[in-house]
mmCIF file with all atom_site columns, C-alpha atoms in Angstrom:
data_model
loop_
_atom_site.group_PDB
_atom_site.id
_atom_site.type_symbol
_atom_site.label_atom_id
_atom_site.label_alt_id
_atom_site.label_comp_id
_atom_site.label_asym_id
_atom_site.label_entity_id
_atom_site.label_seq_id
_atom_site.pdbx_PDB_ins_code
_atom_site.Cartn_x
_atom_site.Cartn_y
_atom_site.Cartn_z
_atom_site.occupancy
_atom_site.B_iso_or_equiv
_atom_site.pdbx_formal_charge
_atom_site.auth_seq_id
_atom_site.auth_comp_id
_atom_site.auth_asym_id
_atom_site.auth_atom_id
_atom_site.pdbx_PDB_model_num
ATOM 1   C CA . UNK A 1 1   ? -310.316 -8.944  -171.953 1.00 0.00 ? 1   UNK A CA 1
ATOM 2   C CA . UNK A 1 2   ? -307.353 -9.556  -173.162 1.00 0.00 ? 2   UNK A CA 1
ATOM 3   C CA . UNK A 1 3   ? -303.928 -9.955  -171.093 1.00 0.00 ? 3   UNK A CA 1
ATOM 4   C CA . UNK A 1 4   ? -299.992 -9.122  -171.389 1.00 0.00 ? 4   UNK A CA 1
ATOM 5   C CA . UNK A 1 5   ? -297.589 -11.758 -170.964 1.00 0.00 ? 5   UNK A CA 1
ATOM 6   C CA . UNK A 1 6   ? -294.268 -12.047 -170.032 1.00 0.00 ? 6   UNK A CA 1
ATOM 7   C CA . UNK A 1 7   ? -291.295 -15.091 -169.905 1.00 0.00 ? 7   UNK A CA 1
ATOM 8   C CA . UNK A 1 8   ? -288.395 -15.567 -168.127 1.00 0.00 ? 8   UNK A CA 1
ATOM 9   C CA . UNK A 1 9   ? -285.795 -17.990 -167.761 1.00 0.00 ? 9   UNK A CA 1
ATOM 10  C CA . UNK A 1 10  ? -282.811 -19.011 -165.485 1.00 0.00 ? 10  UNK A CA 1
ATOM 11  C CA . UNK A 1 11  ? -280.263 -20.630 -165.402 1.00 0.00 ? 11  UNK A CA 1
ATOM 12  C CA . UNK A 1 12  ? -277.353 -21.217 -162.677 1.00 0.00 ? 12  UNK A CA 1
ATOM 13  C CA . UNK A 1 13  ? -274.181 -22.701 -161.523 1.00 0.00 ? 13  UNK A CA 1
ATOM 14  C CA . UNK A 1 14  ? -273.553 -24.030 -158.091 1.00 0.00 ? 14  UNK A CA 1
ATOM 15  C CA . UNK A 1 15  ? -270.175 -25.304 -157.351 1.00 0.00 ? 15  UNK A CA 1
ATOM 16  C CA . UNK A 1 16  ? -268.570 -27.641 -154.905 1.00 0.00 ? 16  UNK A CA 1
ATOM 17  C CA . UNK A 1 17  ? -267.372 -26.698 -152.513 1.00 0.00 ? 17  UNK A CA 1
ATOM 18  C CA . UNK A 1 18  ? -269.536 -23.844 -151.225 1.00 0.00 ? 18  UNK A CA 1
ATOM 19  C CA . UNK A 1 19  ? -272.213 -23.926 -153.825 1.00 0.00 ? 19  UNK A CA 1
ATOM 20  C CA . UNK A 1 20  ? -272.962 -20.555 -153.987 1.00 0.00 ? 20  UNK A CA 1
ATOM 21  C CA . UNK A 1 21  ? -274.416 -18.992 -156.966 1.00 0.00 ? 21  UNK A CA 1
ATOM 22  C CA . UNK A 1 22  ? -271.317 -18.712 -159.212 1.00 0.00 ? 22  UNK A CA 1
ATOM 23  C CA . UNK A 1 23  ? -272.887 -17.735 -162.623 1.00 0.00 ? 23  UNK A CA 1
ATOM 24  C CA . UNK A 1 24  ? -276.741 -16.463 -162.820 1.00 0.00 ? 24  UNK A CA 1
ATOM 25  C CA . UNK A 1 25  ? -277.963 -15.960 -166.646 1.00 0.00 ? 25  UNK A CA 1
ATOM 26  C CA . UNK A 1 26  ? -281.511 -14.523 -166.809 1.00 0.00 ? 26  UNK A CA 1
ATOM 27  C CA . UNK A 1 27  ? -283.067 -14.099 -169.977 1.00 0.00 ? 27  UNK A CA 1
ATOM 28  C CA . UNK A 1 28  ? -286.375 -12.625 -171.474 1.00 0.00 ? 28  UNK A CA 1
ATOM 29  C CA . UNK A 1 29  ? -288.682 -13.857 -174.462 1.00 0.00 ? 29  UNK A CA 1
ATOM 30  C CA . UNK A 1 30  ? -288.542 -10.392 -176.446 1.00 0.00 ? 30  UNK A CA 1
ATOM 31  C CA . UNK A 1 31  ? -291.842 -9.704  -178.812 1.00 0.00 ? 31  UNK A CA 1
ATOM 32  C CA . UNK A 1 32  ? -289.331 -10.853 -181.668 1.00 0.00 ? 32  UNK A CA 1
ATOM 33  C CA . UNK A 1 33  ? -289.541 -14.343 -180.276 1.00 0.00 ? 33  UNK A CA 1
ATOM 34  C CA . UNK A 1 34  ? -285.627 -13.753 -179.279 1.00 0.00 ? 34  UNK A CA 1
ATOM 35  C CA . UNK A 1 35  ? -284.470 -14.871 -175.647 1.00 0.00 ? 35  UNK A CA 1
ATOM 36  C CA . UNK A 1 36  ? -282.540 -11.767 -174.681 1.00 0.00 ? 36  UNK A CA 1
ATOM 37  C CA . UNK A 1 37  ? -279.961 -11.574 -171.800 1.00 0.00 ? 37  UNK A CA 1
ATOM 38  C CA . UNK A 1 38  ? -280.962 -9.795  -168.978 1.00 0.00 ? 38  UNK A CA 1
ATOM 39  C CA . UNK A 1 39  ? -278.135 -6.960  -167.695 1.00 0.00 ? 39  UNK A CA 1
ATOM 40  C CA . UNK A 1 40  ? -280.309 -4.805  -165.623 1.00 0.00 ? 40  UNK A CA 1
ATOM 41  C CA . UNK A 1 41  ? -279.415 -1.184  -165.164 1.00 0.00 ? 41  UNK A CA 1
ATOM 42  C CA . UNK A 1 42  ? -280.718 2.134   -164.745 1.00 0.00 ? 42  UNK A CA 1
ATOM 43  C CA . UNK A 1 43  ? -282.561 2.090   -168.460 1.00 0.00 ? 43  UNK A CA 1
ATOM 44  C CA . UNK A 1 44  ? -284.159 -1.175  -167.625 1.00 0.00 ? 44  UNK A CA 1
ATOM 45  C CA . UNK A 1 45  ? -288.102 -0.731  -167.554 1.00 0.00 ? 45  UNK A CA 1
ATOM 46  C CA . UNK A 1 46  ? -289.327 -0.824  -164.292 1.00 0.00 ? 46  UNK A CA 1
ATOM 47  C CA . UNK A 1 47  ? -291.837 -3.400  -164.861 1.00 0.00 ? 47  UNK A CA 1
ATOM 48  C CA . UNK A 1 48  ? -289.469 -5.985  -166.007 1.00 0.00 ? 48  UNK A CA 1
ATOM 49  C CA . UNK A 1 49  ? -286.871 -4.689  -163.052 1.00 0.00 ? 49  UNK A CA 1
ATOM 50  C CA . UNK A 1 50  ? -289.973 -5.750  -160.937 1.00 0.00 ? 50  UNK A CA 1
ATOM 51  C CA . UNK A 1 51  ? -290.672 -9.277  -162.665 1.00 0.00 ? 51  UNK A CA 1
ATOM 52  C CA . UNK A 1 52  ? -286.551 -10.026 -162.221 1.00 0.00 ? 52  UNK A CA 1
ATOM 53  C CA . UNK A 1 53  ? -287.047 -9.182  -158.517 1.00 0.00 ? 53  UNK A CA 1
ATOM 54  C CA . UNK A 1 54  ? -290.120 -11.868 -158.670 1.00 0.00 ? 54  UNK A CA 1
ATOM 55  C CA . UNK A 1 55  ? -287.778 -14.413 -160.062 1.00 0.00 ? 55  UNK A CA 1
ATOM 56  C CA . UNK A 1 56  ? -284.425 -13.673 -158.993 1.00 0.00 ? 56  UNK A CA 1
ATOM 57  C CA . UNK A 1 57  ? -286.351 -14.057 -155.085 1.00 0.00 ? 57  UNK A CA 1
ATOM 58  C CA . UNK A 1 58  ? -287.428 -17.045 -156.085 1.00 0.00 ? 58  UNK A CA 1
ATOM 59  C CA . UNK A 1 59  ? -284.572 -18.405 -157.041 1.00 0.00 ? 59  UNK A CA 1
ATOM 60  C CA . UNK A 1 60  ? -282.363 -16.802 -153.644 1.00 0.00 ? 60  UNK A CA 1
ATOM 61  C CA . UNK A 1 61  ? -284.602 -18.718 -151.655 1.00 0.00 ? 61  UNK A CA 1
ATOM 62  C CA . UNK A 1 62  ? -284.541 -22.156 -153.643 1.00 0.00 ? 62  UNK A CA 1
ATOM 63  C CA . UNK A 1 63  ? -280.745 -22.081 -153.135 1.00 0.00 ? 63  UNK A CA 1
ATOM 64  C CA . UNK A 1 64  ? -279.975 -20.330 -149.675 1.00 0.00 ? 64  UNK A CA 1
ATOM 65  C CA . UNK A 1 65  ? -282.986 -22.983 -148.427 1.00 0.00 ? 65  UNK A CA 1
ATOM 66  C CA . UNK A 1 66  ? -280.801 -25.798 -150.236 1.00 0.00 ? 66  UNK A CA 1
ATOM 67  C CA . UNK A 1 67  ? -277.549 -24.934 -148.643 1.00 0.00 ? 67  UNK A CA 1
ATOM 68  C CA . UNK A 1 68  ? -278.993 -24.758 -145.368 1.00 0.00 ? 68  UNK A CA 1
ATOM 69  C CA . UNK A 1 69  ? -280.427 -28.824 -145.905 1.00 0.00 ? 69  UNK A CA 1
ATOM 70  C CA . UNK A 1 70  ? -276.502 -29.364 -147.298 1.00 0.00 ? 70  UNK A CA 1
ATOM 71  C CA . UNK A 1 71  ? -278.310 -30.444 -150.418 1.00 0.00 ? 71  UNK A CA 1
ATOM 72  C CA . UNK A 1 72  ? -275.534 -30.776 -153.257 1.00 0.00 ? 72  UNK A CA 1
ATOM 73  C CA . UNK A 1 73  ? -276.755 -28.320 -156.258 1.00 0.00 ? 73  UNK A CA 1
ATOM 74  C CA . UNK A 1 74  ? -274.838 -28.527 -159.508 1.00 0.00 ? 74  UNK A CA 1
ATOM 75  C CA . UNK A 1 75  ? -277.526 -25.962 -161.299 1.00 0.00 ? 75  UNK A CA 1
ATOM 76  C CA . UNK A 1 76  ? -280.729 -24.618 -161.294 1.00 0.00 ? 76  UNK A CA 1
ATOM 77  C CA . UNK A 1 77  ? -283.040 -23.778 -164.256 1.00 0.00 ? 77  UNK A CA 1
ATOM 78  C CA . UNK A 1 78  ? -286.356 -21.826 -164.021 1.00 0.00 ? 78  UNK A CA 1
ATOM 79  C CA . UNK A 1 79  ? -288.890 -20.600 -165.640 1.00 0.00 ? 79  UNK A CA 1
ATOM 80  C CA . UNK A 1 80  ? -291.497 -17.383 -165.242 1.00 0.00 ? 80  UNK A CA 1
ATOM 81  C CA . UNK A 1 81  ? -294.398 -16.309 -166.962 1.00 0.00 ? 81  UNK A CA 1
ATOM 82  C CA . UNK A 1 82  ? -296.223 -13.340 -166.126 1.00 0.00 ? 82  UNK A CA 1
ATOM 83  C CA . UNK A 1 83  ? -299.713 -12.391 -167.278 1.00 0.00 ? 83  UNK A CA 1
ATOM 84  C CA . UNK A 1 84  ? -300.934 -8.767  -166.454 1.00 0.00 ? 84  UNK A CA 1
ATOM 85  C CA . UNK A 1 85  ? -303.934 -6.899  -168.006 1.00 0.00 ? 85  UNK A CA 1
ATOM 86  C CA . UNK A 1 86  ? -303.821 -4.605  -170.893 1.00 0.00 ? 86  UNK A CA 1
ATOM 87  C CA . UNK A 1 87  ? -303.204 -1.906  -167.786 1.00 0.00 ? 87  UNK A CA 1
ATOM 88  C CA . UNK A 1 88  ? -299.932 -3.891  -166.246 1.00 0.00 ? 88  UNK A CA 1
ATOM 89  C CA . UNK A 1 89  ? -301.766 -5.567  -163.546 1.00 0.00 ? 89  UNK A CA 1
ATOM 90  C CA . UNK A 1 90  ? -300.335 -8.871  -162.739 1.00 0.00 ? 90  UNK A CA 1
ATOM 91  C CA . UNK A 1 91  ? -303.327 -11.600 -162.859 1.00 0.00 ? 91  UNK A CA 1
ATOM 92  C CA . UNK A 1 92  ? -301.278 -14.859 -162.664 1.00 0.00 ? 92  UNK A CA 1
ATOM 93  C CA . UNK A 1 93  ? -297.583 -15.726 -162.048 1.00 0.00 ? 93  UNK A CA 1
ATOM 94  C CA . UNK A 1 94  ? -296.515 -19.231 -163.067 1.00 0.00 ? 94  UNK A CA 1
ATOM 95  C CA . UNK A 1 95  ? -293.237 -20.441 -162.177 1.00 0.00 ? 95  UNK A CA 1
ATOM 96  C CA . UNK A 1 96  ? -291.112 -23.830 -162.666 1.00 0.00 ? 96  UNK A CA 1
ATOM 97  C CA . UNK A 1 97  ? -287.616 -24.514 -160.957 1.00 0.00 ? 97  UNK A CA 1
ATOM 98  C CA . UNK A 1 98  ? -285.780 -27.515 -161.527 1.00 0.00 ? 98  UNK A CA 1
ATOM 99  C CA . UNK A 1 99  ? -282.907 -28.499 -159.576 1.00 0.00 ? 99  UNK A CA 1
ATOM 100 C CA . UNK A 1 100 ? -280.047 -30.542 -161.005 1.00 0.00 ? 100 UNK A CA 1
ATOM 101 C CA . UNK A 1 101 ? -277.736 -32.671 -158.115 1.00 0.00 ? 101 UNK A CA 1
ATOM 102 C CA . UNK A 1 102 ? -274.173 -32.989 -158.224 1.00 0.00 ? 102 UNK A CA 1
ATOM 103 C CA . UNK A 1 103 ? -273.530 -35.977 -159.791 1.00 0.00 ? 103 UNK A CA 1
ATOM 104 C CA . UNK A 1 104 ? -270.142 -36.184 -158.344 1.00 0.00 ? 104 UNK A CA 1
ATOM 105 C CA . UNK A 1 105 ? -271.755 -35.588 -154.706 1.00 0.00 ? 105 UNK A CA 1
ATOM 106 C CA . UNK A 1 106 ? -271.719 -38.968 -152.527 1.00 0.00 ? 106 UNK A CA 1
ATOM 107 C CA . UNK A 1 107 ? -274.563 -40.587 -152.445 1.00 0.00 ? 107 UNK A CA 1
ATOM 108 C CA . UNK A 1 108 ? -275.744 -39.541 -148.853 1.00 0.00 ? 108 UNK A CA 1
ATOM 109 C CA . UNK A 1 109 ? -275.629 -36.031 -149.896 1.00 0.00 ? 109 UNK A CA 1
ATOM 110 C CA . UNK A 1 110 ? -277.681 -36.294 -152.628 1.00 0.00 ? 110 UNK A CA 1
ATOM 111 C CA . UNK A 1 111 ? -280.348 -38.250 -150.762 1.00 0.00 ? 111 UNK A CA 1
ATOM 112 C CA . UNK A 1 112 ? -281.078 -35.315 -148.698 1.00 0.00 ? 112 UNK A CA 1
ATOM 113 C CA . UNK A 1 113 ? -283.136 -34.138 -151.857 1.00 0.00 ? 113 UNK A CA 1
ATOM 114 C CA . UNK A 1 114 ? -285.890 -36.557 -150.769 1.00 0.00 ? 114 UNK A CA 1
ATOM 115 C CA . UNK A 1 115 ? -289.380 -35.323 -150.653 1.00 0.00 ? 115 UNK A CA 1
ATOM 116 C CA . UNK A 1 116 ? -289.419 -33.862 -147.763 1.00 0.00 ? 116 UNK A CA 1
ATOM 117 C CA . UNK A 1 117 ? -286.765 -31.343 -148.754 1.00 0.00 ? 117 UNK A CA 1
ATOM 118 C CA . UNK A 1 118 ? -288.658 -30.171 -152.167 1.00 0.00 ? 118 UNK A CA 1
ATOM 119 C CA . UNK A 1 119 ? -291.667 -29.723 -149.589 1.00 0.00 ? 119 UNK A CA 1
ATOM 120 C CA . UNK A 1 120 ? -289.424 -27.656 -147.433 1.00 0.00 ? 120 UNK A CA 1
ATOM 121 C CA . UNK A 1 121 ? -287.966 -25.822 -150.158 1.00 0.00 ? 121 UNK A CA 1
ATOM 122 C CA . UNK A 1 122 ? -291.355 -25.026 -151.657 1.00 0.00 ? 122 UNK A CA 1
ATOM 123 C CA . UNK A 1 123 ? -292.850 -23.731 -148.506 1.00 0.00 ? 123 UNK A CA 1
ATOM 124 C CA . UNK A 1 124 ? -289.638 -21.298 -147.817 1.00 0.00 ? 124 UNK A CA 1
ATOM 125 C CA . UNK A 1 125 ? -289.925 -20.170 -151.369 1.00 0.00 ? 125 UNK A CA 1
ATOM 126 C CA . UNK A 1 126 ? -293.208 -18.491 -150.493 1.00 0.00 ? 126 UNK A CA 1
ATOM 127 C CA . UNK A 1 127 ? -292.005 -16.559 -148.024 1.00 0.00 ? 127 UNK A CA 1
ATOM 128 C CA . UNK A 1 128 ? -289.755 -14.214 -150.370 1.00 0.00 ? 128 UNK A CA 1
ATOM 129 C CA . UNK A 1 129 ? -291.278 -10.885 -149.805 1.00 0.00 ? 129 UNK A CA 1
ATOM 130 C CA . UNK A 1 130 ? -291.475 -9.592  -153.222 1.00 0.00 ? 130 UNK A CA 1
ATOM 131 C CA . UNK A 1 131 ? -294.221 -12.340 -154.410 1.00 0.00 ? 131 UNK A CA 1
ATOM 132 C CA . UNK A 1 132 ? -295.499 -12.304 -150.859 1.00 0.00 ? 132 UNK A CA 1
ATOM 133 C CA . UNK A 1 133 ? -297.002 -8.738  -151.503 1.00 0.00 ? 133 UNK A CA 1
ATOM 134 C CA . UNK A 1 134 ? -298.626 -8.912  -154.503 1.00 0.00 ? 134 UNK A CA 1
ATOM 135 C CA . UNK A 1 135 ? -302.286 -8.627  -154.302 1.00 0.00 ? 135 UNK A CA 1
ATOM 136 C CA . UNK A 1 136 ? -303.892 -11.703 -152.426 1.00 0.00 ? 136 UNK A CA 1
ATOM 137 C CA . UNK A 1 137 ? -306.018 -12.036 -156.408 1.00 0.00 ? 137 UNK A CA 1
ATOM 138 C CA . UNK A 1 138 ? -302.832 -12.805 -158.204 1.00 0.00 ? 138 UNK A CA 1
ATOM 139 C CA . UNK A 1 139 ? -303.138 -16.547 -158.950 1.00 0.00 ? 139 UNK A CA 1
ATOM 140 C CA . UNK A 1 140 ? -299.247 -17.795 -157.991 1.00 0.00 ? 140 UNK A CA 1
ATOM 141 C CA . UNK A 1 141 ? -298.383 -21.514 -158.708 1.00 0.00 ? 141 UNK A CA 1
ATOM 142 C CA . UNK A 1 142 ? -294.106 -21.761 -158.006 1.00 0.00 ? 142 UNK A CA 1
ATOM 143 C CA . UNK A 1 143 ? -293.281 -25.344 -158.316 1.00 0.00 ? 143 UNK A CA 1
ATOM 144 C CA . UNK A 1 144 ? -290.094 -27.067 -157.327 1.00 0.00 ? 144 UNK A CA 1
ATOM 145 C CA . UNK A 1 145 ? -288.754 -30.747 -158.531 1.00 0.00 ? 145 UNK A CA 1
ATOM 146 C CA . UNK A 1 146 ? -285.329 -32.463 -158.913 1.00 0.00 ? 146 UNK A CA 1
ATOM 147 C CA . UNK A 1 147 ? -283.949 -32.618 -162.234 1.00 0.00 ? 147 UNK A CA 1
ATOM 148 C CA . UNK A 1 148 ? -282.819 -36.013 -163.870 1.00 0.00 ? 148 UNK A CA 1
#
């Protein structure tokens, strides 16, 4: 049987001193091999309006979860890939987030990025609701590591 598949990536800025999402650029690997920039809007196919929403609640959680541990985000990068059936059933969602400290951040608050806090992280990611309802036979690996 053969299968669809579809890539995404992120990336965005977190500033000092509230760290709040301050730029988001999501892009998807077009069939011409092309990263394209993501604007959604009303002629955006629904299907990839509904992979965004898998991503972009992914990432909300990463960083609303790292604010609330007053971990010091510079950026975030992630990747998505999708892989649906020839009828546009998801099978398998794999996802990578990496996220870079703020190198200008004292040393204390970038130690609260230990191990624990991925773990925590990780765990609150799977709560988001939109990946939380796909079909319990959707394969879903999200990891989560610091960036060098």
């Amino acid at each position: 049987m053969s299968q669809r598949s579809f890539q995404f990536r992120l990336h965005s800025s977190h500033a000092d001193p509230d760290r709040a999402t301050g730029a988001l650029v999501v892009e998807f690997l077009a069939e011409s091999g092309q990263w394209q920039p993501q604007h959604p809007s009303l002629s955006t196919p629904g299907f990839r309006l509904y992979l965004l929403s898998l991503l972009l609640c992914q990432h909300t959680y990463l960083v609303a979860n790292a604010l609330e541990r007053s971990i010091p985000l510079q950026r975030v990068e992630g990747s998505f890939t999708v892989l649906t059936s020839t009828e546009w059933i998801i099978e398998q969602l794999e996802g990578t987030f990496v996220m870079h400290l703020d190198p200008a951040a004292a040393v204390a608050e970038r130690s609260r990025a230990d191990a624990d806090a991925i773990a925590f992280i990780s765990e609150r990611m799977k709560l988001c609701p939109v990946s939380r309802n796909l079909p319990a036979t959707v394969i879903k690996t999200i990891g989560l590591r610091l960036g060098a």
